[in-house]
XYZ file of C-alpha atoms in Angstrom:
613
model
C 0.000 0.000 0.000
C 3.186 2.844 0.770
C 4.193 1.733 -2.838
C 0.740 2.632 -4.301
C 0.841 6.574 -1.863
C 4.412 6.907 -3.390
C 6.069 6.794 0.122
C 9.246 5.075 0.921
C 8.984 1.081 2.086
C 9.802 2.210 5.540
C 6.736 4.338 5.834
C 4.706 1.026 4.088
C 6.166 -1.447 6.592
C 4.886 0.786 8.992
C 1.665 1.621 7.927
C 1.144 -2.056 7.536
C 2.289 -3.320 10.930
C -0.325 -0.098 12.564
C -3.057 -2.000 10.151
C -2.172 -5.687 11.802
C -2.892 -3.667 14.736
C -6.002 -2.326 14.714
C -7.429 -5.768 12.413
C -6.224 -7.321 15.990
C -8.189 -5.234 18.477
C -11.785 -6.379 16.137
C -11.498 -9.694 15.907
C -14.194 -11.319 17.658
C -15.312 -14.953 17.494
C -12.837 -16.010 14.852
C -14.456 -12.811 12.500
C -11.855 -10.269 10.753
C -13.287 -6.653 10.597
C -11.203 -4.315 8.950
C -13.358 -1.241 9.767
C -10.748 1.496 8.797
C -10.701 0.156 5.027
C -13.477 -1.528 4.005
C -17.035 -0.343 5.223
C -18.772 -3.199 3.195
C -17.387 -6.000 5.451
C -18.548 -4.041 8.806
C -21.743 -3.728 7.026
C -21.822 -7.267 6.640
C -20.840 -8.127 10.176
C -23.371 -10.199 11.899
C -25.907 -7.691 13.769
C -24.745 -9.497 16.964
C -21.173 -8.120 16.227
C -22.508 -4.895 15.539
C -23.604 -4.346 18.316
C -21.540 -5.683 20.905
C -18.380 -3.539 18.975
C -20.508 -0.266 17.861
C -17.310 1.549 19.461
C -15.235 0.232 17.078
C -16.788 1.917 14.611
C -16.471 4.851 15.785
C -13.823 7.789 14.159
C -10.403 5.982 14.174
C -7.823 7.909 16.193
C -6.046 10.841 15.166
C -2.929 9.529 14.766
C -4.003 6.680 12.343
C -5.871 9.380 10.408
C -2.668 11.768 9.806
C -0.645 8.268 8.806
C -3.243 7.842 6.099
C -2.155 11.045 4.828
C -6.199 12.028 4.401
C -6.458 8.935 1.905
C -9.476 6.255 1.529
C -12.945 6.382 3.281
C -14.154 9.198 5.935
C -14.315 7.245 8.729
C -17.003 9.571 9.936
C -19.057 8.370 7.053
C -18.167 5.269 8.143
C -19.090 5.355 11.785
C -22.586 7.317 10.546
C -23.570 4.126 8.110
C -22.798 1.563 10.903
C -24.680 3.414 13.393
C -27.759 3.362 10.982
C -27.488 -0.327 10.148
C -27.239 -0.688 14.145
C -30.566 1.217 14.799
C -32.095 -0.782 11.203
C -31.323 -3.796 12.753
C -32.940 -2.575 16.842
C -36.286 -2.132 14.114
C -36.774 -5.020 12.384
C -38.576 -8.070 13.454
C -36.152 -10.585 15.375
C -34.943 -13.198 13.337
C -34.661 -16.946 14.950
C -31.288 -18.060 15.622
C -29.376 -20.678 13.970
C -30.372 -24.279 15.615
C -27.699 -24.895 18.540
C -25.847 -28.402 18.377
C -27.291 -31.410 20.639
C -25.548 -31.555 23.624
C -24.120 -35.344 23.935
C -24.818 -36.690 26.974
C -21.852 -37.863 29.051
C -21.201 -41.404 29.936
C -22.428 -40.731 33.610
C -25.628 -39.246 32.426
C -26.212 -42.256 30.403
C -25.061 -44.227 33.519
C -27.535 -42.716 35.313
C -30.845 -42.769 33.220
C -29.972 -46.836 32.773
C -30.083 -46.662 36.401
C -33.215 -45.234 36.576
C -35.025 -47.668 33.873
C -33.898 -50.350 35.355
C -34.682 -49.897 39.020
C -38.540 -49.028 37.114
C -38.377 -52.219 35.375
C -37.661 -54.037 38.688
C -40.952 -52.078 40.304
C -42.673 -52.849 37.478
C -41.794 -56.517 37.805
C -43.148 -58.392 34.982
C -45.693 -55.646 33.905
C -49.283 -54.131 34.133
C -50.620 -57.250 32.073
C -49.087 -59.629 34.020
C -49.784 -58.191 37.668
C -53.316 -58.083 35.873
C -53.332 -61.265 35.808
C -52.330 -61.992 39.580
C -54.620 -59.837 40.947
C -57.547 -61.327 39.011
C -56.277 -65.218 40.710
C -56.794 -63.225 44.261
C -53.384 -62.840 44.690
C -50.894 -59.809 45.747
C -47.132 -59.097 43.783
C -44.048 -59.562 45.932
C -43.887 -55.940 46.662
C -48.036 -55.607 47.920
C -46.950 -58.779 50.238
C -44.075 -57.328 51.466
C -45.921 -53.951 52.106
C -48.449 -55.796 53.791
C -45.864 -58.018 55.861
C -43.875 -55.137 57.041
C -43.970 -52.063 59.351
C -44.644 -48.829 57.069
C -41.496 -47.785 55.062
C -39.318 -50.049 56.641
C -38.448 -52.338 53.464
C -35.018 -51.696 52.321
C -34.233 -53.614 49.273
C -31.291 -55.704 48.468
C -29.752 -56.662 44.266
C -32.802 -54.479 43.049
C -31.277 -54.668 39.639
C -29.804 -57.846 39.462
C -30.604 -59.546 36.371
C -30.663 -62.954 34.709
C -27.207 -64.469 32.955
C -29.346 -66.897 31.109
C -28.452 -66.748 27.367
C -30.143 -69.992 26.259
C -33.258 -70.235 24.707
C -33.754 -66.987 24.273
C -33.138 -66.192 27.854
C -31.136 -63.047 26.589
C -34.175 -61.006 25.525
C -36.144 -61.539 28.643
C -34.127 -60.463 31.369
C -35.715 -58.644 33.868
C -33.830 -56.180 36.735
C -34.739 -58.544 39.872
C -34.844 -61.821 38.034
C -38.587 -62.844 40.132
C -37.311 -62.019 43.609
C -37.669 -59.214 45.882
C -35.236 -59.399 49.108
C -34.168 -57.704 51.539
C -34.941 -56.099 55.402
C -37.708 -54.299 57.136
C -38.669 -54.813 60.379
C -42.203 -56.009 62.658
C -43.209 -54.537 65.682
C -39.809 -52.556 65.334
C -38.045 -55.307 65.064
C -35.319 -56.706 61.861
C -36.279 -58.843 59.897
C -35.260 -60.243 56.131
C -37.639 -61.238 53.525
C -37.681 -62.540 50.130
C -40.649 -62.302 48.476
C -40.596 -64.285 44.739
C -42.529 -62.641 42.350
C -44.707 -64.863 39.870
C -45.080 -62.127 37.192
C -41.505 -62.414 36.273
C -41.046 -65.824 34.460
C -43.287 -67.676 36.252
C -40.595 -66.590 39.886
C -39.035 -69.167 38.197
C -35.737 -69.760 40.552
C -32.613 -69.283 38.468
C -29.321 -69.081 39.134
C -29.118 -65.429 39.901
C -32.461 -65.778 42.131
C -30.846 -67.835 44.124
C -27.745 -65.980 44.643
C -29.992 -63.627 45.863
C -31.907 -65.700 48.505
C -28.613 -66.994 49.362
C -27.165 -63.467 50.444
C -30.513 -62.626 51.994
C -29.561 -66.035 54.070
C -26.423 -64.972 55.205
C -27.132 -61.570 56.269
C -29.905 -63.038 58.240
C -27.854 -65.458 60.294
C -24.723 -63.060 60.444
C -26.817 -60.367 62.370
C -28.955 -62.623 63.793
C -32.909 -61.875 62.685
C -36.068 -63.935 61.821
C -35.920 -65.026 57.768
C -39.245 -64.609 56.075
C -39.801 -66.329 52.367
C -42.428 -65.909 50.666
C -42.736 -68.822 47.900
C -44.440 -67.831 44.621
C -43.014 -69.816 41.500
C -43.325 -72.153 39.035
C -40.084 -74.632 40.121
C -36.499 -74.656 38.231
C -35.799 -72.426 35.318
C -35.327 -75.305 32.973
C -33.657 -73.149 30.526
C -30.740 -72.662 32.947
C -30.329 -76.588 33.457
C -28.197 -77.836 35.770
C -27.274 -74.002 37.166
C -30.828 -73.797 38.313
C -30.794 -77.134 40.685
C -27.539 -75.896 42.120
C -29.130 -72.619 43.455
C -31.849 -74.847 45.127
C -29.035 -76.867 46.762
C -26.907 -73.780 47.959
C -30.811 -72.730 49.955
C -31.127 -75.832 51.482
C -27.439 -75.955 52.705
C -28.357 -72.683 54.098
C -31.542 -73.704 55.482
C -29.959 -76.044 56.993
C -27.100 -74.237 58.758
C -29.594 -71.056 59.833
C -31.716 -74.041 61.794
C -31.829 -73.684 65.537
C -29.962 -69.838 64.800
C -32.766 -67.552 63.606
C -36.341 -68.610 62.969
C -37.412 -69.438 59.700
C -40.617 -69.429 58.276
C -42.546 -70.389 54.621
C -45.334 -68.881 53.612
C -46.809 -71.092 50.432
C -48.531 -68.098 48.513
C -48.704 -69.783 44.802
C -47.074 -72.989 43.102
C -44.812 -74.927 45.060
C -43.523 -77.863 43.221
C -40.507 -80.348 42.804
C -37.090 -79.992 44.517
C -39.115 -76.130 45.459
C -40.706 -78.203 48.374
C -37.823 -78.818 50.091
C -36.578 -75.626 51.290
C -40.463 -74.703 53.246
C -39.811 -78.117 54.563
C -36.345 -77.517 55.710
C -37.992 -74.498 57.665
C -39.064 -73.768 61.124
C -42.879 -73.562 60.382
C -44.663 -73.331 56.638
C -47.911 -71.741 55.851
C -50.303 -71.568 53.293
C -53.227 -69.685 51.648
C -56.171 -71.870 50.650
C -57.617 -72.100 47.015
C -54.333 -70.607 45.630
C -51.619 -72.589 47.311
C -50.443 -75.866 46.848
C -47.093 -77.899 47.234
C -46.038 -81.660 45.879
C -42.971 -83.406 44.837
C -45.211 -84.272 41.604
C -47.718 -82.978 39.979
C -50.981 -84.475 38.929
C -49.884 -84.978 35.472
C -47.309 -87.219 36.651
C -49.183 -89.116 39.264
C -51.813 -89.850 36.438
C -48.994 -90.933 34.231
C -47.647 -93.383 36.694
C -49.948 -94.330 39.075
C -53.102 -93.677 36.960
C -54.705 -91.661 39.807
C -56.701 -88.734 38.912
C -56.797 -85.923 41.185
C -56.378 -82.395 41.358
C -53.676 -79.877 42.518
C -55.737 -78.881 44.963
C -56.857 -82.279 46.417
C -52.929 -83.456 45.981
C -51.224 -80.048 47.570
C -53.648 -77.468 48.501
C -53.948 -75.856 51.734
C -56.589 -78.708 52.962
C -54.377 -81.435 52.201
C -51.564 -80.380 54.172
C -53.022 -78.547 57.327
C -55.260 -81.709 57.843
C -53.840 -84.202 56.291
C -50.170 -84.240 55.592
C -48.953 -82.019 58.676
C -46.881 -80.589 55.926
C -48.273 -77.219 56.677
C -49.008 -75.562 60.116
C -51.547 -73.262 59.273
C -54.170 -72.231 56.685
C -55.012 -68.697 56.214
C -58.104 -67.736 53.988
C -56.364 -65.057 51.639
C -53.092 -63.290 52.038
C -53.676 -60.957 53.925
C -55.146 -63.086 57.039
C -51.763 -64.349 56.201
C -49.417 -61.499 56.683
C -51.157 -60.566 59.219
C -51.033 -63.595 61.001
C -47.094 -64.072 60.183
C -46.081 -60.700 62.359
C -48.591 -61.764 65.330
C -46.298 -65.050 65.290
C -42.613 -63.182 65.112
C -44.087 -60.916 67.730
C -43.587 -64.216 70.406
C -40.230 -65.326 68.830
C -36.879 -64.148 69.922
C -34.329 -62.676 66.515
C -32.176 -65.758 67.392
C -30.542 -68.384 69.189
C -28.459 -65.704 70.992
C -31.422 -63.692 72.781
C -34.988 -64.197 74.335
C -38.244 -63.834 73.424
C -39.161 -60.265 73.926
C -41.374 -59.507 76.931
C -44.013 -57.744 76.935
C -45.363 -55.060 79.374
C -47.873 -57.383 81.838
C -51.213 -56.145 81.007
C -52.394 -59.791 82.916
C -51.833 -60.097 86.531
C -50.715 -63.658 87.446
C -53.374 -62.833 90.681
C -56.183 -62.536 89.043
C -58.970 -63.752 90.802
C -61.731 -64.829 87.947
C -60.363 -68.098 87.473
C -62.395 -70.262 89.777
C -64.371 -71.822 87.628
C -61.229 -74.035 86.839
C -61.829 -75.746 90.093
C -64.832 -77.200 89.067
C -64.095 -77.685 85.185
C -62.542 -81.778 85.451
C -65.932 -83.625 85.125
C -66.955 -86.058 87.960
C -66.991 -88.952 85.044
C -63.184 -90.143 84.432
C -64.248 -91.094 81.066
C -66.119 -87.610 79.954
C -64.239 -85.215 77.646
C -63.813 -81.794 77.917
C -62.413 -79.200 76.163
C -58.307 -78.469 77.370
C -58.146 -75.633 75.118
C -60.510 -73.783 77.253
C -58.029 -74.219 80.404
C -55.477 -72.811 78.159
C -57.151 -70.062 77.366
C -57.817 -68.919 80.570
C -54.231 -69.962 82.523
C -52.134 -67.334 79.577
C -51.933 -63.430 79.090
C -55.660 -62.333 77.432
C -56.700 -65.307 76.650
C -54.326 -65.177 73.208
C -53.051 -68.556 72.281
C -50.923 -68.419 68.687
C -51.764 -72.106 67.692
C -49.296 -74.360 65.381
C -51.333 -76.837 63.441
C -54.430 -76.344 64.959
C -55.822 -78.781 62.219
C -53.285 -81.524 62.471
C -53.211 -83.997 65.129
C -56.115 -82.467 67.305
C -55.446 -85.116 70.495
C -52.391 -82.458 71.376
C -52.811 -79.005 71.073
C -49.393 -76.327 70.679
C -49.318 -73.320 70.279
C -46.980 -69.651 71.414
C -48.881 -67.850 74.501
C -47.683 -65.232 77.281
C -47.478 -65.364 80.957
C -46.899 -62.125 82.585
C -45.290 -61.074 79.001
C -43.176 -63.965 78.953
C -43.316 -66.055 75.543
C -44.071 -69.407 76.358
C -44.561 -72.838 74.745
C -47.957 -74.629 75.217
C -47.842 -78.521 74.942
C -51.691 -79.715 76.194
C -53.511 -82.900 75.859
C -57.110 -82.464 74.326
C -59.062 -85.415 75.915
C -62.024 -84.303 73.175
C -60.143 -86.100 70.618
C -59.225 -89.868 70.845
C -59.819 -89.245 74.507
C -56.181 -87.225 74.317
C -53.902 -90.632 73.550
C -50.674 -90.155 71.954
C -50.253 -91.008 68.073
C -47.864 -91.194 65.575
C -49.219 -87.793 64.140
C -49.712 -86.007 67.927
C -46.125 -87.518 69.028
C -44.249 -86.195 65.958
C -45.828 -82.333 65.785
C -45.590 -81.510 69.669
C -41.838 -83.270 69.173
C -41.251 -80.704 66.685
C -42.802 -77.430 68.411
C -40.619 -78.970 71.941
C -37.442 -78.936 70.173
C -38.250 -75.488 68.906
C -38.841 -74.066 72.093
C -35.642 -75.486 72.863
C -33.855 -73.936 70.343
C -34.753 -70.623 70.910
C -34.706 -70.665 74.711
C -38.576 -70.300 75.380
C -40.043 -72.298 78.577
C -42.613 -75.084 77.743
C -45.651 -75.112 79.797
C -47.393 -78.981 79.172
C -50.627 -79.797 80.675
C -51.353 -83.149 80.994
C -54.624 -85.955 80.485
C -54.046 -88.768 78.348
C -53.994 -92.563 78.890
C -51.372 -93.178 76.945
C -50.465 -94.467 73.315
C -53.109 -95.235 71.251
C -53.549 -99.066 70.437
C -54.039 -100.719 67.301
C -52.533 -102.531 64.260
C -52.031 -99.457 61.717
C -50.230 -97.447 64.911
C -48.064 -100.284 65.318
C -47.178 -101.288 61.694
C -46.432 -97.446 61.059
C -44.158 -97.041 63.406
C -45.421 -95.928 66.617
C -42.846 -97.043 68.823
C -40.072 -94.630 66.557
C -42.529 -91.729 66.544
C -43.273 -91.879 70.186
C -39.837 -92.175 70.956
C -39.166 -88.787 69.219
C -41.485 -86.585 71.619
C -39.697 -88.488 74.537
C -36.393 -87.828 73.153
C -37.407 -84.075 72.288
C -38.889 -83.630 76.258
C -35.537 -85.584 77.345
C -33.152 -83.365 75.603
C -34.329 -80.180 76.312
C -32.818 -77.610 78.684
C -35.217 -74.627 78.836
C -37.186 -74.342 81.618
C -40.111 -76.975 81.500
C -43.258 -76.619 83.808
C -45.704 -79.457 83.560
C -49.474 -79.460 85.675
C -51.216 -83.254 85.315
C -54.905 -82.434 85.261
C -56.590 -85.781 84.864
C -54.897 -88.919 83.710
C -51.266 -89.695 82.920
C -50.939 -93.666 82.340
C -47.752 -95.580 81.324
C -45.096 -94.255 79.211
C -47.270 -91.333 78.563
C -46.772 -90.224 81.932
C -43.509 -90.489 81.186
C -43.349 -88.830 77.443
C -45.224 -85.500 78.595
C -42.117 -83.930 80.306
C -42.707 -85.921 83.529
C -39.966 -85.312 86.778
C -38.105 -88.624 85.822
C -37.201 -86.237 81.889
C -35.256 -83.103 84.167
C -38.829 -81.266 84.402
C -37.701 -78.019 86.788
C -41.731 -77.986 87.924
C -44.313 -80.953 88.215
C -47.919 -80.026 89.729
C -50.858 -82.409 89.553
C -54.051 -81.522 90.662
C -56.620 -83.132 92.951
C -58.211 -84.671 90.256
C -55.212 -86.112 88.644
C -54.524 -90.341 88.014
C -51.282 -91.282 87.674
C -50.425 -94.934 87.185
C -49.296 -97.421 85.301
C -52.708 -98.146 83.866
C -56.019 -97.842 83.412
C -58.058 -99.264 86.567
C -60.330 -101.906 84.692
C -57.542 -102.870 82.582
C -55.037 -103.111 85.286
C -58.162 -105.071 87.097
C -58.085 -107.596 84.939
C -54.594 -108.401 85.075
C -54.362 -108.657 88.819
C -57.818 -110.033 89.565
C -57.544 -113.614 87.021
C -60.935 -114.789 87.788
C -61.327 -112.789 91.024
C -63.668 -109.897 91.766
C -62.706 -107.503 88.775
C -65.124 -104.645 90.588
C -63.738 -105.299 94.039
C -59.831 -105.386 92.526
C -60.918 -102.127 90.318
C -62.126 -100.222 93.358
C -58.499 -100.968 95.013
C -56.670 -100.147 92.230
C -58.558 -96.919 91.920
C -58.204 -95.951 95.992
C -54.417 -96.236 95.314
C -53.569 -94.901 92.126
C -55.984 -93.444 90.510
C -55.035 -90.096 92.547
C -52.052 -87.959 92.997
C -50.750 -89.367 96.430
C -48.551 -91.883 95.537
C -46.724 -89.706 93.226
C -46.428 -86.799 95.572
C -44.991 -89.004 98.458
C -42.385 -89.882 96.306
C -41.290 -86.593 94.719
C -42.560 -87.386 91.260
C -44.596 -84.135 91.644
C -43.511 -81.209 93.411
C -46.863 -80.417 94.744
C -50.807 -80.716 94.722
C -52.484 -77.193 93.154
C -55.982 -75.754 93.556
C -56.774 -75.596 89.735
C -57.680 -71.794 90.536
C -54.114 -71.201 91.608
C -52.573 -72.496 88.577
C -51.795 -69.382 86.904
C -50.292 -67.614 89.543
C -47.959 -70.635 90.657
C -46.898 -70.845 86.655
C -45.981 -67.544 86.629
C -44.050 -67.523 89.769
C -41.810 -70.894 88.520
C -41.483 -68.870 85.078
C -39.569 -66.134 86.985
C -37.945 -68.361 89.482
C -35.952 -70.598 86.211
C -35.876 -67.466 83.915
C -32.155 -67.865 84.347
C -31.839 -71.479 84.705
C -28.281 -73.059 83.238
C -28.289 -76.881 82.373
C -26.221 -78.107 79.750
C -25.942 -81.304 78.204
C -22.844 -83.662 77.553
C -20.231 -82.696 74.694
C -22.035 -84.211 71.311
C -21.142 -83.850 67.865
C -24.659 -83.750 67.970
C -27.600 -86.424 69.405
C -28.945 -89.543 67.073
C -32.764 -89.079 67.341
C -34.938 -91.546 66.092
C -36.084 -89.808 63.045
């Protein structure tokens, strides 16, 4: 440009380093504006420009006009036509801006909104159809059970997006965050427990090898803090699709099962289909439950049994509710829909201690052990030896309120067990019922009060047995099923236990029944009879006709009766600790309860004891 003026180079070099200059101090977002020179590119400046740098166009600087020697464009001209394009610009109607770039979301946002999907999926469980479906059967999801189960917003779930590996037959496109089982810990009353709760929306709750993992953990926490486990079965059996992987999660629960027995309670609730190697791990349990008309449990179904054994019957008839609260002794209780059932679950952890390593809670007494309207107990034994009457009634009135929790109340109705309170104080009820088979001992009575008695044990809560029975109940089909092994197993549970064990004789206690039901001879800490009480070896007419042999069998039957058929002989010799007004029952129960609440007995060093299972 000095070349063009006719100035020396100098004066161009110069002139063109001042220009660098000032094209420097307007550049703006990658824009060059030479505004000195060329008022067609400042006029074509985005408006944006224009007005953030209006000073810029203003009248260059003295200096740079006397360099320019008065040559090229008036730069108040200049300044003038930008100022009018400015105000053009202020006038017209605003134009939209160019579309801005998507923002690409980082890998943590993406992170993140997976997150979210899948912990939806996993409260969505298998979907709206599907838990359709369920609730048209009558029957809750895992997470309306659980919500029913617990204490208010107390749940706190555990693997809530673990999913299915499963990759054969098709198992990769239906994988589901939770894989059919909710699990975790809440509590009841205030109290911890841990739940898993399969969900039959989700494949059937189909147990697969993930499931079970899950369980499994569930398991573990449960025993290594020490609380009550809580499953609540729903599902179809194995996830065949995941072969052998599938059977090998049902054997790592039953190891467990195993292990956690006698260390926190366990309980099944039977809430859907319960079939095949499923069976095992309700049965492996401290107590099982079901829900009638949509419950059932069997090693086979009736497709199978029709096959083989050309039997036709229904799931129901085979495994339902009925079946094994009456029947079986598979089950020890029947609730009418689920939630009797939950309900009824938390009224029987409310009486159980969290573990082997801590009591039963107790209660504030609300029941004074005095209480003075229980005279009509002294006159309840009827006059007639041979007369039932009904032992649950005593019960009722010797506990707390009148509130007896009942364990198979349907099973084996000559022996009646059940959780009740004295004073607070959980205890275990083990009672005769003379108003079935006259209160004998059976295969089926021996084996579910040997179960409850080595329960109690377990778990450190005193067993209170009442006592009228004449012993074992004769007869071919007791004998040829083993009634000598069962009966041997309620001795052997009475025998072994070290909790504190209180036992009253009401009426009769014959033979090795006297014996069985926790008698002095087994470690019993307290042994009452009452006035009307018979214990002996035998019946009188039977033991009549024995010692008689063509004698006078009513002369030799009144004898026998004047010396054992009352409490005397027994009390002379220590075998009970005492006679009892039946009206002073209660309060004498609740004083013993106090008295061994501490009690220490231990028995020898065992690997562990060979009952006669």
């Amino acid at each position: 440009r000095g070349a063009r003026t006719g100035t020396s180079v100098e004066l161009g070099s110069s002139r063109e380093a001042s220009r660098l200059t000032d094209e420097r101090e307007h550049v703006e977002a990658g824009v060059h504006m030479r505004v000195a020179t060329d008022p067609a590119r400042a006029l074509a400046a985005p408006p944006e420009f224009r007005r953030a740098h209006a000073g810029c166009l203003a009248p260059r600087r003295p200096a740079r006009a006397a360099r320019d020697g008065g040559a090229g464009v008036d730069t108040a001209t200049l300044a003038s036509m930008a100022a009018e394009a400015i105000e053009e610009e202020d006038e017209a109607p605003p134009q939209a801006p160019p579309l801005a770039a998507q923002a690409v979301p980082t890998p943590k946002q993406i992170a993140r909104k997976r997150l979210l999907e899948l912990e939806q999926q996993a409260l969505d469980g298998g979907g709206a159809e599907r838990i359709a479906t369920q609730h048209a059967r009558g029957k809750l999801t895992a997470r309306e059970r659980i919500s029913l189960l617990l204490d208010v917003d107390s749940f706190r779930e555990t693997d809530m997006i673990k999913t299915g590996r499963g990759t054969d037959f098709g198992m990769d496109k239906k994988r589901f965050a939770g894989d059919g089982v909710v699990a975790g810990q809440g509590k009841i009353f205030g109290r911890t427990v841990f739940v898993c709760s399969q969900d039959f929306t989700v494949l059937g709750g189909s147990l697969s090898e993930t499931q079970a993992e899950k369980i499994c953990k569930t398991m573990d926490r449960a025993m290594l803090v020490g609380a009550p486990l809580i499953c609540l079965n729903d599902s179809g059996g194995a996830r065949i699709q995941e072969g052998i992987a599938s059977l090998a999660g049902y054997a790592e629960i039953f190891q467990r099962n195993v292990l956690a027995s006698g260390v926190i309670p366990q309980i099944s609730v039977i809430m859907g289909p319960c079939a095949g190697g499923a069976v095992y791990s309700p049965a492996l349990t401290d107590f099982t439950f079901m829900v009638r008309d949509s419950s059932y449990m069997f090693v086979t179904g009736p497709d199978v049994v029709r096959a083989i054994t050309n039997e036709d019957v229904t799931a129901e008839a085979l495994g339902g509710a009925q079946t094994h609260s009456r029947v079986s002794g598979v089950c020890h209780g029947a609730f009418d829909n689920e939630l009797e059932a939950m309900v009824g679950i938390r009224r029987l952890v409310s009486f159980l201690p969290q573990s082997n390593r801590e009591k039963a809670p107790i209660r504030p007494a609300l029941d004074y052990r005095g209480r003075t309207n229980l005279e009509c107990l002294d006159t309840v034994i009827p006059e007639d030896p041979n007369q039932p009457y009904d032992m649950r009634a005593i019960v009722e009135r010797l506990i707390d309120d009148g509130d007896l929790a009942e364990i198979q109340p349907e099973y084996a109705r000559n022996i009646i067990t059940g959780f009740a309170r004295m004073e607070g104080r959980t205890v275990g009820i083990v009672a005769n019922q003379p108003r079935e088979l006259a209160g004998c001992l059976d295969i089926d009575s021996s084996v579910k009060a040997a179960r409850f008695v080595r329960f109690c044990d377990c778990f450190e809560i005193p067993i209170v047995t009442l006592v009228d029975m004449p012993g074992f109940l004769p007869g071919t089909v007791q004998e040829y099923n083993g009634l000598i092994r069962h009966g041997a197993k309620l001795l052997f549970a009475y025998a072994e236990a070290t909790v504190p064990k209180i036992t009253v004789i009401t009426r009769k206690a014959y033979g090795g029944g006297y014996i069985t039901m926790s008698s002095k001879h087994l470690r019993g800490d307290a042994n009452y009879a009452w006035p009307t009480a018979e214990i002996a070896v035998m019946g009188a007419k039977g033991a009549a006709e024995i010692i008689a042999r063509g004698k006078d069998k009513d002369l030799a039957t009144r004898d026998y009766e004047t010396k054992f058929a009352n409490p005397i002989m027994a009390a002379e010799r220590g075998f009970v600790d005492g006679l009892l007004r039946p009206s002073d029952t209660r309060r004498v129960i609740c004083e013993d309860l106090e008295l061994f609440e501490n009690k220490v007995l231990k028995n020898p060093f065992k690997k562990h004891a060979n009952m006669p299972l």
